[in-house]
Amino acid sequence: MSYNNILIKLYDEWMNNNDWWFSKKESIDIYLSNKYIKYIDDINQYDVIKTNDKKTIIGYIILLDQITRHNNRIKKIDVNYYTSIACVVSFHYLNILKQNNNISISPSVLTAYDKCFLYMPHRHMKDIEMIIDIIDIFKNYYFESYKTNNIEDAKIYKSYLFNTIKNSYNFISTDILKKQIDDFKFYSYENSDIFTEFKDILDNCPKEVLETNPDIIKDPLLHNFDINPYKNIIVSLSGGVDSMLCLYILKHYLCNTNIIAAHINYNNRDKCDEEVKFLKKYCDCLKIPFIYRKIDELNRQECINYGLREMYESITKDIRFDFYKQITDKYFNDIDNTFIVLGHNKDDCFENILTNINYKKNYNNLSGMSIHTKINTINFWRPLLEIDKETIYNYAKKFNIPYLCDSTPKWSMRGIIRDIVKPAMLEISPNIINTFFDLKDKIQADDYLIKEYIIKDIKNKFINVDKTMSITLNLDNPFIKMHDNIILCKNIWYDILNSDNNKKISHKAIYDFVVCINKFINNKTNNKKKFILRNDVYSEMNIIGNDIKIIIIN
């Protein structure tokens, strides 16, 4: 059999067995290695390129870039060497496709999976410029499929795009951080009209930066700024009034503390780059190191327009958390004693309360925030959380702190709450905002009692075997009868299903699950029911006599 035929056979077999892709099963590794790895050093890359045959060329790339990884788990080989050859072959073929002189190799001949494996070697080599190009290319593939309602291809491109960004943002951030640290220096400015050049983007544009104000040390605002002065501080600096005030106070109040300002440039507005220049200049004035990460991978408006909002929120959150960790490692190497300072305030909490009530979620913590929290080993600190926005504005003007215009869209829920809902409520009663915080505290206290006296008892009744958990209860059990209260039971089930399970179930899925249980209990004609909680987690319900058995299968 000729090498061309072998590569065509590999291509066909590979594309027909997508359960092999990224599999780490030993049986698959052995099968693919025994069948194909023996040819890898005998095939000439230039002979393959000359064929201009799609299956031959992509088959060869799969051999070099995929089969080698299966073989490497059995017998160590230089995977990167073969992947680098795959990159050369891929480049040549992609250039031929761009020239498009031959209809037989037109891009239209390539399937979505063909394109994925054509670009995969470049992803493996961690070439940042090439990966940024790949992200743009697959965004365009996805957008085109989305617009033409090609659901199958859109799903493939979306998955490839997500995984490309997910697997690359860490080392892209590492590269950005290294360059900024290597090139870092403070600039000096005369303390006169230093921010005038930014007046078009500033809501407050003072002519000069005030020197340390001794009155600030005595100010009651600072009671939540008390912290061991030997801690390390990273201020998450957006440029808004909240984070700018935090930075100023920390600089003057905790003068012996290590402070760094970190900014995420989401690159969603025309003025974003100008805002970065302003923040750098302000930090130079305070002699605080300024580090920023520009997100070029995704654009918020594009993601909203093309059904990628959830991906955007997930990816940008991961980039943000990873960047905090990398700054901590580079500057302090002490994550336990490093705090990320966020500028959230009392008004943000109020907006969260209304938003959570609207979406019927997070009743156990309607405000969604506390002064000190720890998420994924990162310490977060919100010293302004008990201060209202108006007070923060007053302090910023008192201390000549410049800050950017509020970029919250007026059409967004937060914009509507700020501009319309809150003023209307205050017209009813000046104290009405505080009543929502009282409500939040009351519900939180009730939630504690539910967890202590209901959820713990229910959890103890579950039987766990392998990847299943099951519970059998009498239909007259208070917990079962409680399912008429959908919201309450949703929160209980959310805690039960997500507390010990790394496969997180969404709020919506659990809400629908509780509705399903309630209907199942009340429908006496059915005695069996299956409910999908997510693609790899489902539930089975069975009524036996006067008992109901609920099984959760992972």
Coordinates of C-alpha atoms in Angstrom, one line a residue:
M1 CA 0.0 0.0 0.0
S2 CA 1.4 3.4 -0.9
Y3 CA 2.0 6.1 1.7
N4 CA -0.8 8.2 0.1
N5 CA -3.3 5.4 0.6
I6 CA -2.1 4.9 4.2
L7 CA -2.7 8.5 5.0
I8 CA -6.1 8.5 3.2
K9 CA -7.0 5.4 5.3
L10 CA -5.9 7.2 8.5
Y11 CA -7.9 10.3 7.6
D12 CA -11.1 8.2 6.9
E13 CA -10.7 6.1 10.0
W14 CA -9.9 9.1 12.2
M15 CA -12.9 11.1 11.0
N16 CA -15.2 8.2 11.4
N17 CA -14.2 7.6 15.0
N18 CA -14.4 10.8 16.9
D19 CA -14.4 9.0 20.2
W20 CA -10.6 8.6 19.6
W21 CA -10.1 12.3 19.6
F22 CA -8.4 13.5 22.8
S23 CA -9.1 10.0 24.3
K24 CA -6.5 8.7 26.8
K25 CA -7.7 5.1 26.7
E26 CA -4.8 2.7 26.6
S27 CA -6.5 0.4 24.1
I28 CA -6.9 3.3 21.6
D29 CA -3.3 4.4 22.1
I30 CA -2.1 0.9 21.4
Y31 CA -4.3 0.4 18.4
L32 CA -3.4 3.7 16.7
S33 CA 0.3 3.4 17.5
N34 CA 0.7 -0.2 16.3
K35 CA -1.1 0.6 13.0
Y36 CA 0.3 4.0 12.0
I37 CA 3.4 5.2 14.0
K38 CA 5.8 2.9 12.0
Y39 CA 5.2 5.1 8.9
I40 CA 6.0 8.4 10.5
D41 CA 9.7 8.7 9.6
D42 CA 9.4 7.2 6.1
I43 CA 7.0 9.7 4.7
N44 CA 8.5 12.8 3.0
Q45 CA 6.6 16.0 3.9
Y46 CA 7.2 17.6 0.5
D47 CA 5.9 14.6 -1.4
V48 CA 2.7 14.9 0.7
I49 CA 2.3 18.6 0.0
K50 CA 2.8 18.1 -3.7
T51 CA -0.2 15.8 -3.8
N52 CA -2.6 18.7 -3.2
D53 CA -5.0 16.0 -1.9
K54 CA -7.0 17.0 1.1
K55 CA -7.2 13.6 2.7
T56 CA -3.5 12.8 2.2
I57 CA -2.4 16.1 3.7
I58 CA -4.7 16.2 6.6
G59 CA -4.1 12.5 7.2
Y60 CA -0.4 13.3 7.4
I61 CA -1.0 16.2 9.9
I62 CA -3.1 13.9 12.0
L63 CA -0.3 11.3 12.0
L64 CA 2.3 13.9 13.0
D65 CA 0.2 15.8 15.5
Q66 CA -2.4 13.4 16.9
I67 CA -1.1 9.8 16.6
T68 CA 2.3 10.9 18.1
R69 CA 0.4 12.0 21.2
H70 CA -1.3 8.6 21.5
N71 CA 2.0 6.9 21.0
N72 CA 3.8 9.1 23.5
R73 CA 1.7 7.7 26.4
I74 CA 3.1 4.2 25.5
K75 CA 6.6 5.1 24.4
K76 CA 8.1 8.5 24.8
I77 CA 8.9 10.3 21.5
D78 CA 9.7 13.9 20.6
V79 CA 6.1 15.1 20.1
N80 CA 7.1 18.7 19.5
Y81 CA 9.4 17.8 16.7
Y82 CA 6.7 16.0 14.8
T83 CA 4.2 18.8 15.6
S84 CA 6.6 21.4 14.2
I85 CA 6.7 19.4 10.9
A86 CA 2.8 19.3 11.0
C87 CA 2.9 23.1 11.3
V88 CA 5.0 23.4 8.1
V89 CA 2.7 21.1 6.2
S90 CA -0.3 23.0 7.5
F91 CA 1.2 26.4 6.5
H92 CA 1.9 25.1 3.0
Y93 CA -1.6 23.7 2.5
L94 CA -3.3 26.8 4.0
N95 CA -1.3 29.0 1.6
I96 CA -2.4 26.8 -1.3
L97 CA -6.0 27.2 -0.2
K98 CA -5.7 30.9 0.0
Q99 CA -4.4 31.1 -3.5
N100 CA -7.4 29.0 -4.5
N101 CA -6.1 28.3 -8.0
N102 CA -7.5 24.8 -8.0
I103 CA -11.2 24.2 -7.5
S104 CA -10.5 20.7 -6.2
I105 CA -8.9 22.2 -3.1
S106 CA -11.2 25.1 -2.6
P107 CA -11.9 26.0 1.0
S108 CA -15.5 24.9 0.4
V109 CA -14.3 21.3 0.2
L110 CA -13.0 21.4 3.8
T111 CA -15.3 20.3 6.5
A112 CA -15.5 22.0 9.9
Y113 CA -13.5 19.2 11.4
D114 CA -10.9 19.4 8.6
K115 CA -10.2 23.0 9.5
C116 CA -9.9 22.1 13.2
F117 CA -7.2 19.5 12.6
L118 CA -5.5 21.7 10.1
Y119 CA -4.9 24.4 12.7
M120 CA -4.4 22.1 15.7
P121 CA -0.6 21.8 15.4
H122 CA -0.2 25.6 15.7
R123 CA -2.3 25.5 18.8
H124 CA -0.1 22.8 20.3
M125 CA 3.1 24.8 19.6
K126 CA 1.8 27.8 21.6
D127 CA 2.8 30.4 19.0
I128 CA 1.0 33.4 20.4
E129 CA 0.7 35.4 17.2
M130 CA -0.6 32.3 15.3
I131 CA -3.0 31.5 18.1
I132 CA -4.5 35.0 18.0
D133 CA -4.9 34.5 14.2
I134 CA -6.6 31.1 14.8
I135 CA -9.0 32.7 17.3
D136 CA -10.0 35.4 14.7
I137 CA -10.3 32.8 11.9
F138 CA -12.6 30.5 14.0
K139 CA -14.6 33.4 15.2
N140 CA -15.3 34.3 11.5
Y141 CA -16.1 30.6 10.7
Y142 CA -18.5 30.6 13.7
F143 CA -20.1 33.9 12.8
E144 CA -20.7 32.8 9.2
S145 CA -22.2 29.5 10.3
Y146 CA -24.4 31.3 12.9
K147 CA -25.7 33.8 10.3
T148 CA -26.5 31.0 7.8
N149 CA -28.1 28.9 10.5
N150 CA -25.6 26.0 9.9
I151 CA -26.1 24.7 13.5
E152 CA -23.9 21.7 13.2
D153 CA -20.8 23.6 12.0
A154 CA -21.5 26.5 14.3
K155 CA -21.4 24.0 17.3
I156 CA -18.0 22.6 16.1
Y157 CA -16.5 26.1 15.6
K158 CA -17.8 27.3 18.9
S159 CA -16.3 24.4 20.8
Y160 CA -12.9 24.8 19.0
L161 CA -12.9 28.6 19.6
F162 CA -13.7 28.1 23.3
N163 CA -11.0 25.4 23.8
T164 CA -8.4 27.4 21.9
I165 CA -8.9 30.5 24.1
K166 CA -9.2 28.3 27.3
N167 CA -5.9 26.6 26.5
S168 CA -4.0 29.7 25.6
Y169 CA -5.0 32.7 27.8
N170 CA -2.7 31.6 30.6
F171 CA 0.6 31.7 28.5
I172 CA -0.7 34.8 26.6
S173 CA -1.1 36.6 30.0
T174 CA 2.4 35.3 31.1
D175 CA 3.9 36.8 28.0
I176 CA 2.1 40.2 28.5
L177 CA 3.1 40.3 32.2
K178 CA 6.8 39.5 31.4
K179 CA 7.0 42.3 28.8
Q180 CA 5.5 44.8 31.2
I181 CA 7.7 43.9 34.1
D182 CA 10.8 43.9 31.9
D183 CA 9.9 47.4 30.5
F184 CA 8.5 48.9 33.7
K185 CA 9.5 52.3 34.9
F186 CA 7.9 55.3 36.6
Y187 CA 7.5 58.6 34.8
S188 CA 7.5 61.9 36.6
Y189 CA 5.1 64.8 35.9
E190 CA 4.8 68.4 37.0
N191 CA 1.8 68.6 39.3
S192 CA -0.2 71.0 37.2
D193 CA -3.0 70.2 34.7
I194 CA -1.5 66.7 34.4
F195 CA -4.9 65.1 33.5
T196 CA -6.2 67.8 31.1
E197 CA -5.4 65.6 28.1
F198 CA -7.9 63.0 29.4
K199 CA -10.7 65.5 30.1
D200 CA -13.0 63.9 27.4
I201 CA -13.0 60.5 29.2
L202 CA -13.0 61.8 32.8
D203 CA -16.0 62.5 35.0
N204 CA -13.8 64.3 37.5
C205 CA -10.7 66.0 36.1
P206 CA -8.8 67.8 38.9
K207 CA -5.9 70.0 38.0
E208 CA -3.5 68.4 40.4
V209 CA -3.0 65.4 42.7
L210 CA -3.2 66.3 46.4
E211 CA -0.4 65.4 48.7
T212 CA -1.2 63.1 51.6
N213 CA -4.1 64.4 53.6
P214 CA -3.7 63.8 57.3
D215 CA -7.4 64.1 57.9
I216 CA -8.0 60.9 55.9
I217 CA -6.4 58.8 58.7
K218 CA -9.1 59.9 61.1
D219 CA -12.0 59.4 58.7
P220 CA -14.7 56.9 59.7
L221 CA -14.7 55.7 56.1
L222 CA -11.6 53.8 56.9
H223 CA -13.0 51.3 59.4
N224 CA -13.1 48.6 56.7
F225 CA -9.6 49.4 55.6
D226 CA -8.1 48.0 58.7
I227 CA -5.7 45.2 57.8
N228 CA -2.3 43.9 58.7
P229 CA 0.0 46.5 57.1
Y230 CA 2.4 43.8 56.0
K231 CA 0.0 42.2 53.6
N232 CA 0.3 42.5 49.8
I233 CA -2.4 44.4 48.0
I234 CA -3.4 44.2 44.3
V235 CA -6.1 46.9 43.6
S236 CA -8.3 45.8 40.7
L237 CA -8.3 49.3 39.0
S238 CA -11.1 49.9 36.5
G239 CA -10.7 53.7 36.6
G240 CA -14.2 54.2 38.1
V241 CA -14.6 56.3 41.2
D242 CA -14.8 53.3 43.5
S243 CA -11.5 51.6 42.7
M244 CA -9.7 55.0 42.3
L245 CA -10.7 56.0 45.8
C246 CA -9.6 52.6 47.1
L247 CA -6.2 53.0 45.5
Y248 CA -5.8 56.6 46.9
I249 CA -6.8 55.5 50.5
L250 CA -4.6 52.4 50.5
K251 CA -1.6 54.4 49.3
H252 CA -1.9 57.0 52.1
Y253 CA -3.4 54.8 54.8
L254 CA -1.3 51.7 54.4
C255 CA 1.9 53.4 53.4
N256 CA 4.1 50.4 54.3
T257 CA 2.1 47.9 52.4
N258 CA 3.2 46.5 49.0
I259 CA 0.6 47.8 46.5
I260 CA 0.1 47.1 42.8
A261 CA -2.6 48.3 40.5
A262 CA -4.0 45.7 38.0
H263 CA -6.3 46.7 35.2
I264 CA -8.3 44.5 32.8
N265 CA -8.8 46.2 29.4
Y266 CA -11.9 44.5 28.0
N267 CA -11.3 46.4 24.8
N268 CA -15.1 46.9 24.3
R269 CA -15.0 50.7 23.7
D270 CA -13.1 53.1 21.5
K271 CA -11.6 54.9 24.5
C272 CA -10.3 51.8 26.2
D273 CA -6.6 52.4 25.2
E274 CA -6.9 56.0 26.2
E275 CA -8.2 54.9 29.6
V276 CA -5.1 52.7 30.1
K277 CA -2.8 55.6 29.4
F278 CA -4.7 57.7 32.0
L279 CA -4.5 54.9 34.6
K280 CA -0.8 54.5 34.0
K281 CA -0.2 58.2 34.5
Y282 CA -2.2 58.3 37.7
C283 CA -0.4 55.3 39.1
D284 CA 3.0 57.0 38.2
C285 CA 1.9 60.0 40.2
L286 CA 1.2 57.8 43.2
K287 CA 4.4 55.7 42.6
I288 CA 2.3 52.5 42.4
P289 CA 3.3 49.9 39.8
F290 CA 0.5 49.5 37.1
I291 CA 0.0 46.2 35.2
Y292 CA -2.7 45.6 32.7
R293 CA -4.1 42.8 30.5
K294 CA -5.8 43.7 27.2
I295 CA -8.4 41.1 26.1
D296 CA -8.1 40.7 22.4
E297 CA -9.5 37.2 22.3
L298 CA -13.2 38.1 22.5
N299 CA -15.4 41.2 22.0
R300 CA -18.5 41.6 24.2
Q301 CA -20.8 43.0 21.6
E302 CA -19.9 40.4 19.0
C303 CA -20.5 37.7 21.6
I304 CA -23.9 39.1 22.5
N305 CA -24.8 39.4 18.8
Y306 CA -23.8 35.8 18.0
G307 CA -25.0 33.9 21.0
L308 CA -21.7 33.7 22.8
R309 CA -22.5 35.8 25.9
E310 CA -22.1 32.9 28.3
M311 CA -18.7 32.0 26.8
Y312 CA -17.6 35.7 27.0
E313 CA -18.5 35.9 30.7
S314 CA -16.8 32.6 31.5
I315 CA -13.6 33.3 29.5
T316 CA -13.1 36.9 30.7
K317 CA -13.6 35.8 34.4
D318 CA -11.0 33.1 33.9
I319 CA -8.6 35.5 32.3
R320 CA -9.1 38.0 35.2
F321 CA -8.6 35.4 38.0
D322 CA -5.6 33.9 36.2
F323 CA -4.0 37.4 35.8
Y324 CA -4.5 38.1 39.5
K325 CA -2.7 34.9 40.4
Q326 CA 0.1 35.5 38.0
I327 CA 0.7 39.0 39.3
T328 CA 0.7 37.6 42.8
D329 CA 3.3 34.9 41.9
K330 CA 5.6 37.3 40.0
Y331 CA 5.6 40.1 42.6
F332 CA 4.9 38.5 46.0
N333 CA 4.9 34.7 45.6
D334 CA 2.6 34.6 48.7
I335 CA -1.0 34.0 47.7
D336 CA -2.2 33.5 51.3
N337 CA -1.1 37.0 52.3
T338 CA -2.1 38.8 49.1
F339 CA -5.5 40.6 48.8
I340 CA -7.3 41.6 45.6
V341 CA -9.1 44.9 46.4
L342 CA -12.4 45.4 44.6
G343 CA -14.3 48.7 44.6
H344 CA -17.8 47.3 45.0
N345 CA -20.0 49.5 47.2
K346 CA -23.4 49.5 48.9
D347 CA -25.2 50.6 45.7
D348 CA -23.7 47.6 43.8
C349 CA -25.2 45.3 46.6
F350 CA -28.6 46.9 46.2
E351 CA -28.5 46.4 42.4
N352 CA -27.5 42.7 43.0
I353 CA -30.4 42.3 45.4
L354 CA -33.0 43.5 42.8
T355 CA -31.3 41.5 40.0
N356 CA -31.3 38.3 42.0
I357 CA -34.9 38.8 43.0
N358 CA -35.8 39.4 39.4
Y359 CA -34.0 36.2 38.3
K360 CA -35.2 34.1 41.3
K361 CA -31.7 33.1 42.3
N362 CA -29.1 33.4 45.1
Y363 CA -31.7 33.9 47.8
N364 CA -29.1 32.7 50.3
N365 CA -27.0 35.8 49.6
L366 CA -29.1 38.3 47.6
S367 CA -26.3 41.0 47.6
G368 CA -23.9 38.4 46.3
M369 CA -20.9 39.9 48.1
S370 CA -19.2 40.2 51.4
I371 CA -16.2 42.3 52.6
H372 CA -13.8 39.4 52.7
T373 CA -14.2 36.3 50.5
K374 CA -11.9 33.6 49.2
I375 CA -12.4 32.2 45.7
N376 CA -10.1 29.6 44.1
T377 CA -7.3 30.3 46.7
I378 CA -7.6 34.1 45.9
N379 CA -8.4 36.5 48.8
F380 CA -10.8 39.3 47.8
W381 CA -11.4 42.4 49.9
R382 CA -14.1 45.0 49.4
P383 CA -13.5 47.8 51.8
L384 CA -16.2 50.1 50.4
L385 CA -19.0 47.6 50.6
E386 CA -20.9 49.4 53.3
I387 CA -20.4 52.9 51.7
D388 CA -23.0 54.3 49.4
K389 CA -22.1 55.7 46.0
E390 CA -22.9 59.3 46.8
T391 CA -20.5 59.3 49.8
I392 CA -17.8 57.8 47.5
Y393 CA -18.2 60.6 45.0
N394 CA -18.0 63.2 47.7
Y395 CA -14.7 61.7 49.0
A396 CA -13.2 61.5 45.5
K397 CA -13.9 65.2 44.9
K398 CA -12.7 66.1 48.4
F399 CA -9.3 64.4 47.7
N400 CA -9.0 65.5 44.0
I401 CA -9.2 62.0 42.7
P402 CA -9.7 61.8 39.0
Y403 CA -12.0 59.0 37.7
L404 CA -13.5 57.9 34.4
C405 CA -17.1 58.4 33.3
D406 CA -19.5 55.6 34.2
S407 CA -19.6 53.2 31.3
T408 CA -22.7 51.2 32.5
P409 CA -25.1 51.2 29.5
K410 CA -28.3 53.1 30.4
W411 CA -30.4 50.4 28.7
S412 CA -28.9 47.6 30.9
M413 CA -30.7 46.4 34.0
R414 CA -28.1 48.0 36.3
G415 CA -28.4 51.3 34.3
I416 CA -32.2 51.2 34.7
I417 CA -32.0 50.5 38.4
R418 CA -29.5 53.4 38.9
D419 CA -31.3 56.0 36.8
I420 CA -35.0 55.1 37.2
V421 CA -35.8 52.4 39.8
K422 CA -33.7 53.6 42.8
P423 CA -34.7 57.3 42.4
A424 CA -38.4 56.3 42.2
M425 CA -38.0 54.1 45.3
L426 CA -36.4 57.0 47.3
E427 CA -39.4 59.1 46.4
I428 CA -41.6 56.7 48.2
S429 CA -39.3 56.5 51.3
P430 CA -35.8 57.6 52.1
N431 CA -35.3 54.4 54.1
I432 CA -36.6 52.0 51.5
I433 CA -33.2 50.9 50.3
N434 CA -32.2 49.8 53.8
T435 CA -35.3 47.7 54.0
F436 CA -34.0 45.6 51.1
F437 CA -30.8 45.0 53.1
D438 CA -33.0 44.0 56.1
L439 CA -34.8 41.5 53.8
K440 CA -31.5 40.2 52.6
D441 CA -30.3 39.5 56.2
K442 CA -33.6 37.9 57.1
I443 CA -33.6 35.5 54.2
Q444 CA -29.9 34.7 54.9
A445 CA -30.7 33.8 58.5
D446 CA -33.6 31.6 57.3
D447 CA -31.3 30.0 54.8
Y448 CA -28.8 29.2 57.6
L449 CA -31.6 27.4 59.6
I450 CA -32.7 25.5 56.5
K451 CA -29.1 24.3 55.9
E452 CA -28.6 23.3 59.5
Y453 CA -31.9 21.6 60.2
I454 CA -33.2 20.4 56.8
I455 CA -30.4 20.0 54.2
K456 CA -28.1 18.2 56.6
D457 CA -30.8 15.8 57.5
I458 CA -31.8 15.2 53.9
K459 CA -28.1 14.7 52.8
N460 CA -27.6 12.1 55.5
K461 CA -30.5 10.1 54.0
F462 CA -28.8 9.8 50.6
I463 CA -27.1 6.6 49.7
N464 CA -24.0 7.1 47.6
V465 CA -22.7 4.2 45.5
D466 CA -20.1 4.8 42.8
K467 CA -21.4 7.6 40.6
T468 CA -25.0 7.5 41.9
M469 CA -26.8 9.0 44.9
S470 CA -30.3 8.0 45.9
I471 CA -32.9 8.8 48.5
T472 CA -36.2 7.1 49.4
L473 CA -38.8 9.1 51.3
N474 CA -42.4 8.8 52.2
L475 CA -44.7 10.9 50.1
D476 CA -45.9 12.5 53.3
N477 CA -42.4 13.5 54.3
P478 CA -42.2 17.3 55.0
F479 CA -39.4 17.7 52.5
I480 CA -41.4 16.0 49.7
K481 CA -44.6 18.0 50.5
M482 CA -42.5 21.1 50.5
H483 CA -42.0 20.8 46.7
D484 CA -45.1 23.0 46.2
N485 CA -42.7 25.8 47.2
I486 CA -40.6 25.8 44.0
I487 CA -38.1 28.5 45.0
L488 CA -37.4 27.1 48.4
C489 CA -36.9 23.6 47.1
K490 CA -34.8 24.8 44.2
N491 CA -32.3 26.3 46.7
I492 CA -32.3 23.2 48.8
W493 CA -31.6 21.0 45.8
Y494 CA -29.0 23.4 44.5
D495 CA -27.1 23.0 47.7
I496 CA -27.5 19.2 47.7
L497 CA -26.5 18.7 44.1
N498 CA -23.6 21.1 43.9
S499 CA -22.0 20.9 47.3
D500 CA -20.0 17.7 46.6
N501 CA -20.3 17.5 42.9
N502 CA -17.7 18.9 40.5
K503 CA -20.3 18.8 37.7
K504 CA -22.1 22.0 38.5
I505 CA -25.8 22.0 37.8
S506 CA -27.3 25.3 36.6
H507 CA -30.0 27.2 38.6
K508 CA -32.4 26.9 35.7
A509 CA -31.9 23.1 35.4
I510 CA -32.5 22.7 39.1
Y511 CA -35.6 24.9 39.0
D512 CA -37.0 22.8 36.2
F513 CA -36.1 19.7 38.1
V514 CA -38.1 20.8 41.2
V515 CA -41.1 21.6 38.9
C516 CA -40.7 18.1 37.4
I517 CA -40.7 16.5 40.9
N518 CA -43.8 18.5 41.9
K519 CA -45.7 17.5 38.8
F520 CA -44.5 13.9 39.2
I521 CA -45.8 13.7 42.8
N522 CA -49.1 15.2 41.9
N523 CA -49.6 13.1 38.8
K524 CA -50.9 9.8 40.2
T525 CA -50.9 8.0 36.8
N526 CA -47.1 8.1 36.4
N527 CA -44.8 6.0 38.5
K528 CA -41.5 6.5 36.7
K529 CA -39.8 9.6 35.3
K530 CA -36.4 10.6 33.9
F531 CA -35.0 14.1 34.0
I532 CA -31.8 15.4 32.4
L533 CA -30.0 17.8 34.7
R534 CA -27.1 18.3 32.3
N535 CA -25.7 16.3 29.4
D536 CA -23.7 14.0 31.7
V537 CA -26.0 14.1 34.8
Y538 CA -29.6 12.8 35.0
S539 CA -32.2 11.8 37.6
E540 CA -34.6 8.9 37.7
M541 CA -37.8 9.1 39.9
N542 CA -39.9 6.1 40.9
I543 CA -43.0 6.0 43.1
I544 CA -43.3 2.6 44.9
G545 CA -46.5 2.4 47.0
N546 CA -46.4 5.5 49.3
D547 CA -42.7 6.1 48.8
I548 CA -40.8 8.1 46.2
K549 CA -37.2 7.1 45.2
I550 CA -35.0 9.8 43.5
I551 CA -31.7 8.7 42.0
I552 CA -29.0 11.1 40.7
I553 CA -26.7 9.5 38.2
N554 CA -23.4 11.2 37.2

